[in-house]
CSV table of C-alpha atoms in Angstrom, one decimal:
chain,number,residue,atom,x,y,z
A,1,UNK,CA,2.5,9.9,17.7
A,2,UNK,CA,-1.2,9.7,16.0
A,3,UNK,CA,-0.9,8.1,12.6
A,4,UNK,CA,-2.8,8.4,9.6
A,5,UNK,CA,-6.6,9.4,9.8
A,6,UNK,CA,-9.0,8.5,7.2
A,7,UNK,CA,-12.5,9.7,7.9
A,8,UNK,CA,-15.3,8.3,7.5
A,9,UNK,CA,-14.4,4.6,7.9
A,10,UNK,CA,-17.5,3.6,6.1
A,11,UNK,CA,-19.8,5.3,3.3
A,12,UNK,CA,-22.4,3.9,1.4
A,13,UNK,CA,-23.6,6.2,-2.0
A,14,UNK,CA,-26.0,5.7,-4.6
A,15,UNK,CA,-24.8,5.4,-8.4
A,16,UNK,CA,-24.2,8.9,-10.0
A,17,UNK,CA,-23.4,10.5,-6.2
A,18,UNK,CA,-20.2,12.3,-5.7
A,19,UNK,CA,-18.0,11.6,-2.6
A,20,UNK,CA,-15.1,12.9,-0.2
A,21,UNK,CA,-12.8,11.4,1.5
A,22,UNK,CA,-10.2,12.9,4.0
A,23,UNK,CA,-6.7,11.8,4.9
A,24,UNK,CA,-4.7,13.7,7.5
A,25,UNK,CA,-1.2,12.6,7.2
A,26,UNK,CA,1.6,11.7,10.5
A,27,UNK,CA,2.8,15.2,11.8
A,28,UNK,CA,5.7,15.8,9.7
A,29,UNK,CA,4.6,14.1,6.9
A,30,UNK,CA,4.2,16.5,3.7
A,31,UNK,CA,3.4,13.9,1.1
A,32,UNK,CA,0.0,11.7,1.0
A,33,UNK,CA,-0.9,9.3,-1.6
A,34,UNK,CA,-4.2,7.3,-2.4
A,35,UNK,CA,-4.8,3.6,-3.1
A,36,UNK,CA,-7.9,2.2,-4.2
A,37,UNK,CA,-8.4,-1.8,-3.1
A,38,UNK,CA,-10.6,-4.0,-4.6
A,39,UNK,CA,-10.4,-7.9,-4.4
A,40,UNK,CA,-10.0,-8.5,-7.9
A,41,UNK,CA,-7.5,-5.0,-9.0
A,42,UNK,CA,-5.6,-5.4,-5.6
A,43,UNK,CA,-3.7,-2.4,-4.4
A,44,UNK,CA,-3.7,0.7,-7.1
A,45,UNK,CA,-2.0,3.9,-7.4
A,46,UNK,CA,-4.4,6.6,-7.7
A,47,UNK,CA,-2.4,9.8,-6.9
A,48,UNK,CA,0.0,11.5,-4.9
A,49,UNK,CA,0.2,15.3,-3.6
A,50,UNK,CA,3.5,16.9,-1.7
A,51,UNK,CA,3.1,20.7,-0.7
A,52,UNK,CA,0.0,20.9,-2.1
A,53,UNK,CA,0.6,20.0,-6.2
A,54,UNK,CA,-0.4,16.5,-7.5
A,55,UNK,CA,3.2,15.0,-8.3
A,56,UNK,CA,2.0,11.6,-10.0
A,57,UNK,CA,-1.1,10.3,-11.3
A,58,UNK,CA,-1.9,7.0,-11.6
A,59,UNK,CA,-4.4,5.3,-14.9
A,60,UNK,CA,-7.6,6.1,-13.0
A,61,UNK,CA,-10.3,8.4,-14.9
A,62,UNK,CA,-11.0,12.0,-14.8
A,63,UNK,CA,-13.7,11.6,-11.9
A,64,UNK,CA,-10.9,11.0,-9.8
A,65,UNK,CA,-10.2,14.1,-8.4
A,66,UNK,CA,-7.8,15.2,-5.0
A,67,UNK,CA,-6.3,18.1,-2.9
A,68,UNK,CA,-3.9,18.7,-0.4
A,69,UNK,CA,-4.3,21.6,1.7
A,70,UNK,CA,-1.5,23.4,3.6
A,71,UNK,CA,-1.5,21.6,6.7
A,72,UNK,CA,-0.7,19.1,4.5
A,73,UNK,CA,-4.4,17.2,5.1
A,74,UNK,CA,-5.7,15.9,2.1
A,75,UNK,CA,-9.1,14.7,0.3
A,76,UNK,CA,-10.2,12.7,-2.8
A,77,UNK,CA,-13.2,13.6,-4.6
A,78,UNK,CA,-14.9,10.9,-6.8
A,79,UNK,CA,-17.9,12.0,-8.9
A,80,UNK,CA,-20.5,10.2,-11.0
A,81,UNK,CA,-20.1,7.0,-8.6
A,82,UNK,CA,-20.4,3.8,-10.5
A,83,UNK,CA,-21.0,0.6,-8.9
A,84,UNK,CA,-17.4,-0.2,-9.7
A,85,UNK,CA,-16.0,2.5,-7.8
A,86,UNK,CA,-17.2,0.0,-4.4
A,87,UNK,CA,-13.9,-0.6,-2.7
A,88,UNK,CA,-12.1,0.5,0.1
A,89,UNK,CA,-9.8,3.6,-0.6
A,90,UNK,CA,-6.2,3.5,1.3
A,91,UNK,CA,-4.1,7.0,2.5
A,92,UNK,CA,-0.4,6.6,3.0
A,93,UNK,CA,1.7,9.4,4.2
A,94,UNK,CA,5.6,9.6,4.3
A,95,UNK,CA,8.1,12.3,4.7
A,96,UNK,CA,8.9,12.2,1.3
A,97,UNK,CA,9.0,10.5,-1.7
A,98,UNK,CA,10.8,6.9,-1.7
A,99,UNK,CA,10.9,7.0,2.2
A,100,UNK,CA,8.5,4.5,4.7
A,101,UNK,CA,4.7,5.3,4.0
A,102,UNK,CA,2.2,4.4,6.6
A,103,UNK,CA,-1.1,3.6,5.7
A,104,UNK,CA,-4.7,4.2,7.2
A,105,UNK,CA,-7.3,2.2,8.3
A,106,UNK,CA,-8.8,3.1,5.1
A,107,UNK,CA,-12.1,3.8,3.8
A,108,UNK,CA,-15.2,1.4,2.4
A,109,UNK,CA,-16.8,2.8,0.0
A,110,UNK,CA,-19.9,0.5,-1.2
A,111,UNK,CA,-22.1,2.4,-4.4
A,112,UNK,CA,-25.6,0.9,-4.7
B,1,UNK,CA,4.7,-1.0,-18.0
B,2,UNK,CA,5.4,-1.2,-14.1
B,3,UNK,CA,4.7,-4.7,-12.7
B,4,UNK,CA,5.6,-6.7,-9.3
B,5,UNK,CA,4.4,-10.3,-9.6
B,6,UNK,CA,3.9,-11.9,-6.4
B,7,UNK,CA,4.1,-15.9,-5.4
B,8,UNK,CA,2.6,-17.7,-3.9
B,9,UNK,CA,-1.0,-15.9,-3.3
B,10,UNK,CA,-1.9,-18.6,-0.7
B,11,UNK,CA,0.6,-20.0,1.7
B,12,UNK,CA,0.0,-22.5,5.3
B,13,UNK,CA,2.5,-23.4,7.1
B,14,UNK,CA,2.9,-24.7,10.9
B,15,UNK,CA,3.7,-22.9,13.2
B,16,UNK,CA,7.5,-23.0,13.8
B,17,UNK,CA,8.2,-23.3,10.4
B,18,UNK,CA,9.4,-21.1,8.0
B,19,UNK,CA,7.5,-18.7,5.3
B,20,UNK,CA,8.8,-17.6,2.0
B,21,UNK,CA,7.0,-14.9,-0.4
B,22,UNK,CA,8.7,-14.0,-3.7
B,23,UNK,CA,8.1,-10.4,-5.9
B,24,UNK,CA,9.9,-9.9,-9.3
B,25,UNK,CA,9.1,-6.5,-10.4
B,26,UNK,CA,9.9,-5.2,-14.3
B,27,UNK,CA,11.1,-1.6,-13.8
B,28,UNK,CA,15.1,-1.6,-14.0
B,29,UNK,CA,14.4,1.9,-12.2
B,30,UNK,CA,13.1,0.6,-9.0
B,31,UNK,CA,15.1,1.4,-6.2
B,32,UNK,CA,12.8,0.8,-3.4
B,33,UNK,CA,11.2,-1.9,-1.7
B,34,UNK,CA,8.7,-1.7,1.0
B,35,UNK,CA,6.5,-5.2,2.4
B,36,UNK,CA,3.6,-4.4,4.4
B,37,UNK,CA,1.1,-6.8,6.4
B,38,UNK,CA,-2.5,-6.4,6.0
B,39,UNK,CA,-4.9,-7.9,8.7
B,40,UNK,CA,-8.5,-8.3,8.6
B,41,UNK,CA,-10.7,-4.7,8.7
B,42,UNK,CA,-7.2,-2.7,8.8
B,43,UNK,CA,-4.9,-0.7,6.5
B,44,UNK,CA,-1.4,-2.6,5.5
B,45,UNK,CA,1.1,-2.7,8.1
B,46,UNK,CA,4.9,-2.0,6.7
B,47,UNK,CA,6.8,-4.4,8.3
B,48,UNK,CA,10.3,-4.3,6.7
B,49,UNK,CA,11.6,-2.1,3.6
B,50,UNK,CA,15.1,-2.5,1.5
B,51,UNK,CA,17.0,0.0,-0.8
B,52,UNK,CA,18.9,-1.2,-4.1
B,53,UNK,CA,22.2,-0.7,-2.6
B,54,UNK,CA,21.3,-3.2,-0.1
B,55,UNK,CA,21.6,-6.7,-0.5
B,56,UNK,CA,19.6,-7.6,2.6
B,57,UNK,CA,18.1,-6.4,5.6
B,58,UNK,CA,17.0,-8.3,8.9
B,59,UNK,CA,14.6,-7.4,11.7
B,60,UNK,CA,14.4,-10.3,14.6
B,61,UNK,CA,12.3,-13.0,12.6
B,62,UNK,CA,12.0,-10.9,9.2
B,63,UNK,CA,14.1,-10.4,6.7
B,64,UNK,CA,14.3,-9.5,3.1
B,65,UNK,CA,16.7,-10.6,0.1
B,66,UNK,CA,17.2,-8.3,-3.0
B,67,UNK,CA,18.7,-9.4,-6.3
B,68,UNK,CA,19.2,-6.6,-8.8
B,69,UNK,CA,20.6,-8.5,-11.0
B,70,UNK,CA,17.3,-10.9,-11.5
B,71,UNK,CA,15.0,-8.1,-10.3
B,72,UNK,CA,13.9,-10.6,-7.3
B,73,UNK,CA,13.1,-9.8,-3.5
B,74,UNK,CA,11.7,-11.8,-1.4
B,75,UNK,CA,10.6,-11.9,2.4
B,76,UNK,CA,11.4,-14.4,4.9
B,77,UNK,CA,9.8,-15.4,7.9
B,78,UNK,CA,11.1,-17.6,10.2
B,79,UNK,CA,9.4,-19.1,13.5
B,80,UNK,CA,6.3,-17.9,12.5
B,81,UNK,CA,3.5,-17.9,15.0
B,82,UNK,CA,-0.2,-17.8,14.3
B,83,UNK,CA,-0.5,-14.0,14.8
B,84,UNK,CA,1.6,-14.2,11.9
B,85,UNK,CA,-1.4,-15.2,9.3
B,86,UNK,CA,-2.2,-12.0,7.4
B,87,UNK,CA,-1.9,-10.8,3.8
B,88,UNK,CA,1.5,-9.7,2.9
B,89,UNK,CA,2.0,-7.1,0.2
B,90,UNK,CA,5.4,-6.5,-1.9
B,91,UNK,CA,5.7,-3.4,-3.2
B,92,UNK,CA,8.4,-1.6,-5.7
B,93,UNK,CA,8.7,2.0,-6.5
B,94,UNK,CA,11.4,4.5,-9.0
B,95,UNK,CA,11.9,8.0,-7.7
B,96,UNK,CA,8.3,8.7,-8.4
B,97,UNK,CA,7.4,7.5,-5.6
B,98,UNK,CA,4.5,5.9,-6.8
B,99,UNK,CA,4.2,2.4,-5.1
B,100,UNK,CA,4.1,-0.5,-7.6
B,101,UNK,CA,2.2,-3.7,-5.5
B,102,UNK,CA,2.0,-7.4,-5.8
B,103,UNK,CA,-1.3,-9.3,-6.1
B,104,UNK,CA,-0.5,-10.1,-1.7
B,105,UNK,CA,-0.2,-13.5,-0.5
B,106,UNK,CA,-2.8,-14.8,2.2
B,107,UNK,CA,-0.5,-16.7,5.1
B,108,UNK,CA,-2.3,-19.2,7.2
B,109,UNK,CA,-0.3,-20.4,10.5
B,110,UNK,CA,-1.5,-23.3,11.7
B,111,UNK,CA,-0.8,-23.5,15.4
């Protein structure tokens, strides 16, 4: 059974770039969340989609954007990159809600 | 607001011994309680979860303690072996589903 997919493993953008990243969840799995990871923040919640609607949002600006589509892959859009926004962003999928979430390898952004 | 404080954020051990990590969390609500692993270069590994209506939960060498009462959970690890050594995360969650983590604790194993 494939797990989670996060493409591309590494990106490297210039201040005031936008970016996307793709998650494609474990067959099965409808719901997909997004973690941002930085040494000094940790792990945050950045937002969660489940049949296509965001469900839950976490404290993370407006430039912090996502989408699930109907085969239940989903992406998250950042725009305006600030050199802050350098970290490496984490998809977990799950069945549901409240039920085992497997993460990705992840995805390292670094904004120069 | 939703917290989980983790201790300790560095722990070495010898190998053979035993490894304890503790999470308090602040949510009443919480009813779930996943621990993943995190090596070097890769996403976090879940290793063991518990429910609130569980009091504790063993898998060979792991296991996991929940107190309600004191909002405490904590993961054990017993025999560890040097492949062990990775950063261990505690998480807490309501019926959100949004996952709540700890600061993570580096584990060293000395062989």
């Amino acid at each position: 059974k494939a797990g989670v997919t996060q493409t591309p493993r590494y990106l490297i953008k210039t201040r005031g770039q936008q970016v996307t990243l793709s998650c494609s969840p474990i067959s099965g799995h409808r719901s997909v969340s997004w973690y941002q990871q930085t040494p000094g923040q940790g792990l945050q919640f950045l937002f969660e989609y489940f049949s296509e609607t965001q469900r839950n949002k976490g404290n993370f600006p407006g430039r912090f954007s996502g989408r699930q589509f109907s085969n239940s892959r989903s992406e998250m859009n950042v725009s305006t990159l600030e050199l802050g926004d350098s970290a490496l962003y984490l998809c977990a999928s799950s069945r549901e809600k409240n039920t085992e979430a497997f993460f990705g390898q992840g995805t390292r952004l670094t904004v120069v | 607001g939703e917290n989980v404080e983790q201790h300790p954020s560095t722990l070495s051990v010898q190998e053979g011994d035993s490894a304890v990590i503790k999470c308090t969390y602040s949510d009443s609500a919480s009813n779930y309680f996943p621990w993943y692993k995190q090596e070097l270069g890769k996403g976090p590994q879940l290793i063991i979860d518990i429910r609130s209506n569980v009091g504790e939960k063993k898998d060979q060498r792991i296991a996991v303690t929940l107190n309600k009462t004191a909002k405490h959970f904590s993961l054990h690890i017993t025999e560890t072996q040097p492949e062990d050594s990775a950063v261990y995360f505690c998480a807490a969650s309501t019926n959100t589903g949004k996952l709540i983590f700890g600061q993570g604790t580096t584990l060293q194993v000395k062989p």
